[in-house]
PDB file of C-alpha atoms in Angstrom:
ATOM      1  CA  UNK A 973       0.000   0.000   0.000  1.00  0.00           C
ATOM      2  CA  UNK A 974       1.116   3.494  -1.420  1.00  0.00           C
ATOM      3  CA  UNK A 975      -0.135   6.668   0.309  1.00  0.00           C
ATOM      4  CA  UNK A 976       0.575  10.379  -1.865  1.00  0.00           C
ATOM      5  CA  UNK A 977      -0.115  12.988  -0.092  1.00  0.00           C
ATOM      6  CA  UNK A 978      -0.294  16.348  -2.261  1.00  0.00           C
ATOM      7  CA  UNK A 979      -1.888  20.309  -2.447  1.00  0.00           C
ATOM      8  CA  UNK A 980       0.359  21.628  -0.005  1.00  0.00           C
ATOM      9  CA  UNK A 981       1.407  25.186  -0.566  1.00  0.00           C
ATOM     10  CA  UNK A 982       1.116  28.825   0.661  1.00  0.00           C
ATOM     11  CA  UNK A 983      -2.061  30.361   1.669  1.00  0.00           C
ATOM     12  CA  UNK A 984      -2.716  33.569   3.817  1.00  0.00           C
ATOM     13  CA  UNK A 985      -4.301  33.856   6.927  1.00  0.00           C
ATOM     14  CA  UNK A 986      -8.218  33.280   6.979  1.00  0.00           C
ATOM     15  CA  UNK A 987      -7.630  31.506   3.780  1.00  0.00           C
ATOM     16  CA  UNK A 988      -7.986  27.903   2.678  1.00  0.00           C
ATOM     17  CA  UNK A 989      -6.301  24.922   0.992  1.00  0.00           C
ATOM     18  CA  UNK A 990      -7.505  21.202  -0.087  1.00  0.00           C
ATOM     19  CA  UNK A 991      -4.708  18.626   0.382  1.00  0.00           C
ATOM     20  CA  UNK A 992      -5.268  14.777  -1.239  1.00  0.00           C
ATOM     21  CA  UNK A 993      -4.146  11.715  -0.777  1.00  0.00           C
ATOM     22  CA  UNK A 994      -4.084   8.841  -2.732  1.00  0.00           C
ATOM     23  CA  UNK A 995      -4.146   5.303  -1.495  1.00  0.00           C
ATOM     24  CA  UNK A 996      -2.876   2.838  -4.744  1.00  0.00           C
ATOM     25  CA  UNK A 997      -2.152  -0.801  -3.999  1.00  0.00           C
ATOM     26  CA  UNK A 998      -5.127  -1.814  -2.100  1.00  0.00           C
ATOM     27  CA  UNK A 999      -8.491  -0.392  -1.720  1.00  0.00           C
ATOM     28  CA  UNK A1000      -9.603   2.102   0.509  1.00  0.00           C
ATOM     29  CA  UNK A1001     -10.777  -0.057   3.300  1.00  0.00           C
ATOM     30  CA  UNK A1002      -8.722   1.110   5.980  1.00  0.00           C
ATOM     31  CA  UNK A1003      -9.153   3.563   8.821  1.00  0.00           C
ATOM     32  CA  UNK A1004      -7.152   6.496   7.198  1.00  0.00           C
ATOM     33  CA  UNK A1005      -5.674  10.040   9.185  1.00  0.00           C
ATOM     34  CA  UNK A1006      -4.288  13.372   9.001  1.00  0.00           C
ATOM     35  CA  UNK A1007      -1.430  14.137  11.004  1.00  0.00           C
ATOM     36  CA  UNK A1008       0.835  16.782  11.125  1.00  0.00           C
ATOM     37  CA  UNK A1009       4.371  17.582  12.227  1.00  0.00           C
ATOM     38  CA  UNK A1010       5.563  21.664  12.651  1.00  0.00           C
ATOM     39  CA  UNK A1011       9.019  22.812  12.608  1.00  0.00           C
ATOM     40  CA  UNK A1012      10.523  21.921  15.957  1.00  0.00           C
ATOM     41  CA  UNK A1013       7.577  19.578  17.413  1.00  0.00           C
ATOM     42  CA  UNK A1014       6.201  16.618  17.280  1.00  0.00           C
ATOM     43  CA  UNK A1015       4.047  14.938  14.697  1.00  0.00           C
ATOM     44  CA  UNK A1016       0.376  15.308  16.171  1.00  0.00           C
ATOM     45  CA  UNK A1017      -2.837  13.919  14.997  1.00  0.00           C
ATOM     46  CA  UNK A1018      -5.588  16.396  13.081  1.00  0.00           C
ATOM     47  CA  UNK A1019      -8.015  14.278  11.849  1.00  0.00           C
ATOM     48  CA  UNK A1020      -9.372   9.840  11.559  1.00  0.00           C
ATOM     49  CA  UNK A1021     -11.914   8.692   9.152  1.00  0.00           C
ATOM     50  CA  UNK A1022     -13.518   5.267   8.760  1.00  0.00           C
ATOM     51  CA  UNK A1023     -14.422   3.735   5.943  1.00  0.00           C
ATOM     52  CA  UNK A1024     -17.813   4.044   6.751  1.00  0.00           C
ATOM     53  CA  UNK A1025     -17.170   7.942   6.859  1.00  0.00           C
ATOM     54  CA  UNK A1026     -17.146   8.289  10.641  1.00  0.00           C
ATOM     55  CA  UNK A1027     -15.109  11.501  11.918  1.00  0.00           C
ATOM     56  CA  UNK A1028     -12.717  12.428  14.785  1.00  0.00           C
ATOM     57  CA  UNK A1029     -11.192  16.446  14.729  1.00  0.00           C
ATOM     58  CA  UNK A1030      -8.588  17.350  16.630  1.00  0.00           C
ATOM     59  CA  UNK A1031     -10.386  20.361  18.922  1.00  0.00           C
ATOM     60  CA  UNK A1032      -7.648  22.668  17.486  1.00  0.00           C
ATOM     61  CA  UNK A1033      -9.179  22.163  13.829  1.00  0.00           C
ATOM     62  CA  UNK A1034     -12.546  21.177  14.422  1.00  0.00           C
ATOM     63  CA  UNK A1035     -14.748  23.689  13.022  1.00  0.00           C
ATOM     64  CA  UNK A1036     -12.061  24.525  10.334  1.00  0.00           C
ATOM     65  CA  UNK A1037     -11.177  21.686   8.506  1.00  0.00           C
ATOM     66  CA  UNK A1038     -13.142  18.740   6.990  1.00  0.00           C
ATOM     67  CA  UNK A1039     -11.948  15.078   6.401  1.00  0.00           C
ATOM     68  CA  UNK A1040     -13.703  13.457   3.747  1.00  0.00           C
ATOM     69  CA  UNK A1041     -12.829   9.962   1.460  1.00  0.00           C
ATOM     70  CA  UNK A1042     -14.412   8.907  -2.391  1.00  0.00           C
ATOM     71  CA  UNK A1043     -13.522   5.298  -1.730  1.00  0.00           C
ATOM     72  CA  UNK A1044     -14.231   4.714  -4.858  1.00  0.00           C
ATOM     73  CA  UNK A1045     -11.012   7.183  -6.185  1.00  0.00           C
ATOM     74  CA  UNK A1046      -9.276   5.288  -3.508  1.00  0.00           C
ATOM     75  CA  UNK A1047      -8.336   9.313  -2.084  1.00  0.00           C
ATOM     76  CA  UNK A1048      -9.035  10.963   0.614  1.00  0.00           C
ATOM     77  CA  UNK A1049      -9.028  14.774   1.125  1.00  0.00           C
ATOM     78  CA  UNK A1050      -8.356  17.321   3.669  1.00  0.00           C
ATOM     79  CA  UNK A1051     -10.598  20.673   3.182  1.00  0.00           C
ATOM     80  CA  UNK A1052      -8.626  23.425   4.882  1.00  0.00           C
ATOM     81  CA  UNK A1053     -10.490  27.161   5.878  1.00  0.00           C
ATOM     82  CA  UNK A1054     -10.195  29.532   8.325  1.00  0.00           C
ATOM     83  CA  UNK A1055      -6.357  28.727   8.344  1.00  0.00           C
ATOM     84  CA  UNK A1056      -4.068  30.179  10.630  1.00  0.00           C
ATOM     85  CA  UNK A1057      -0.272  30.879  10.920  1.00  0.00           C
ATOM     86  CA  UNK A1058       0.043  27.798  13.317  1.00  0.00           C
ATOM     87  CA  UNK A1059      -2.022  25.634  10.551  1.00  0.00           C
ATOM     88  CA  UNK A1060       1.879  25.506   9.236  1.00  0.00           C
ATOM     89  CA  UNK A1061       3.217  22.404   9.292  1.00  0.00           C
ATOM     90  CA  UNK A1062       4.165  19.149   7.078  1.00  0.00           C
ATOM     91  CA  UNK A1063       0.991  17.418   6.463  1.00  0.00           C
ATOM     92  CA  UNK A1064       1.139  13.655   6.137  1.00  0.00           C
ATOM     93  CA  UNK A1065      -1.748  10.897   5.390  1.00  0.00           C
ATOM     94  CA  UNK A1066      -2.021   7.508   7.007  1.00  0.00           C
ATOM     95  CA  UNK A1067      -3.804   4.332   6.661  1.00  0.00           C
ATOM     96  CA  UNK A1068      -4.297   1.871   9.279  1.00  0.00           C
ATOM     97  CA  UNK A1069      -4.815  -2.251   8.768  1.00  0.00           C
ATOM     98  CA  UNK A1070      -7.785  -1.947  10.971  1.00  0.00           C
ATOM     99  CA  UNK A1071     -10.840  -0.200   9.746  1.00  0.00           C
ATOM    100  CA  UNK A1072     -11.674   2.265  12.667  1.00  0.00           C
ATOM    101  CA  UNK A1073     -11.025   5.887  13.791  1.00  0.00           C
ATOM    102  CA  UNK A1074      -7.366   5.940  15.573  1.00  0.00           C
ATOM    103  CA  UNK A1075      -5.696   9.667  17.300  1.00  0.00           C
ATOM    104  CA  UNK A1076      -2.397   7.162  17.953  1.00  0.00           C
ATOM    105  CA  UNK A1077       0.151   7.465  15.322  1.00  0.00           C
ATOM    106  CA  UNK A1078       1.234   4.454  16.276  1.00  0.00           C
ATOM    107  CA  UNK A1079      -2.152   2.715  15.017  1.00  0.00           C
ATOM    108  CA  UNK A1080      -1.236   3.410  11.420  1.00  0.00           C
ATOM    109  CA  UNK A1081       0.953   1.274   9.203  1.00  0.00           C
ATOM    110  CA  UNK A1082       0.936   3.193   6.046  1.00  0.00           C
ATOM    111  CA  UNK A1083       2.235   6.672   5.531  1.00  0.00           C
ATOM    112  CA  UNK A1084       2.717   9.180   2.693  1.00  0.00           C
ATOM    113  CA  UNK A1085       5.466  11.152   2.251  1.00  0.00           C
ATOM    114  CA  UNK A1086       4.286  14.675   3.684  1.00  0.00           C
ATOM    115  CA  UNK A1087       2.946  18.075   1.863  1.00  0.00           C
ATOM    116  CA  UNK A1088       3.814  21.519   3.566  1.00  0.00           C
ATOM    117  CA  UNK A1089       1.355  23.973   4.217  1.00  0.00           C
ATOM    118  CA  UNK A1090       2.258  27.475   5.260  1.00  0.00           C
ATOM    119  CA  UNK A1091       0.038  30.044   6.377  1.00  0.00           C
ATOM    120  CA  UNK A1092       1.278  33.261   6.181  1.00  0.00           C
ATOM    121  CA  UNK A1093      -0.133  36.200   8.578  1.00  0.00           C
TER     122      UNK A1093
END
């Protein structure tokens, strides 16, 4: 399994941005995440989805950003509003063997390779 993670780039303050990512390999049967890693900290979960569409935000997006998944694209997506300066961060998508909603990083066994979003103020 094959996670791409892409649609990172620059946005200003209050704006938004849509990151992908797309699962090849397998299908899209797997509990799948957002995570996120700024410069100097540790990579910190943002958002789980299960197949079955059930959601779990992070309270410091919740309101802002929405998970969603077109299993049948085998991609998930990351809509991104309301961003602010400490939105920045490397982005990166997981998928986990079990088909739940996980917060651990550790519950994931697939990862993509990371897209940087920066929110300028």
């Amino acid at each position: 399994v094959q996670l791409q993670a892409s649609g990172g780039g620059l946005a200003q303050s209050g704006g938004s941005l849509r990151l992908s990512c797309a699962v090849s390999g397998s299908g899209l049967n797997y509990g799948m995440g957002w995570f996120r890693q700024a410069p100097g900290k540790e990579r910190e979960f943002v958002v789980s989805i299960s197949s079955r569409g059930s959601k779990r935000y992070a309270d410091s997006v919740k309101g802002r950003f929405t998970i969603s998944r077109d299993n049948a694209k085998n991609t998930m997506y990351l809509q991104m509003n309301s961003l602010k300066s400490e939105d920045t961060a490397v982005y990166y998508c997981a998928a986990a063997r079990g088909d739940g909603i996980y917060t651990r990083i550790g519950s994931y066994d697939y990862w993509g390779q990371g897209t940087l979003v920066t929110v300028s103020s």
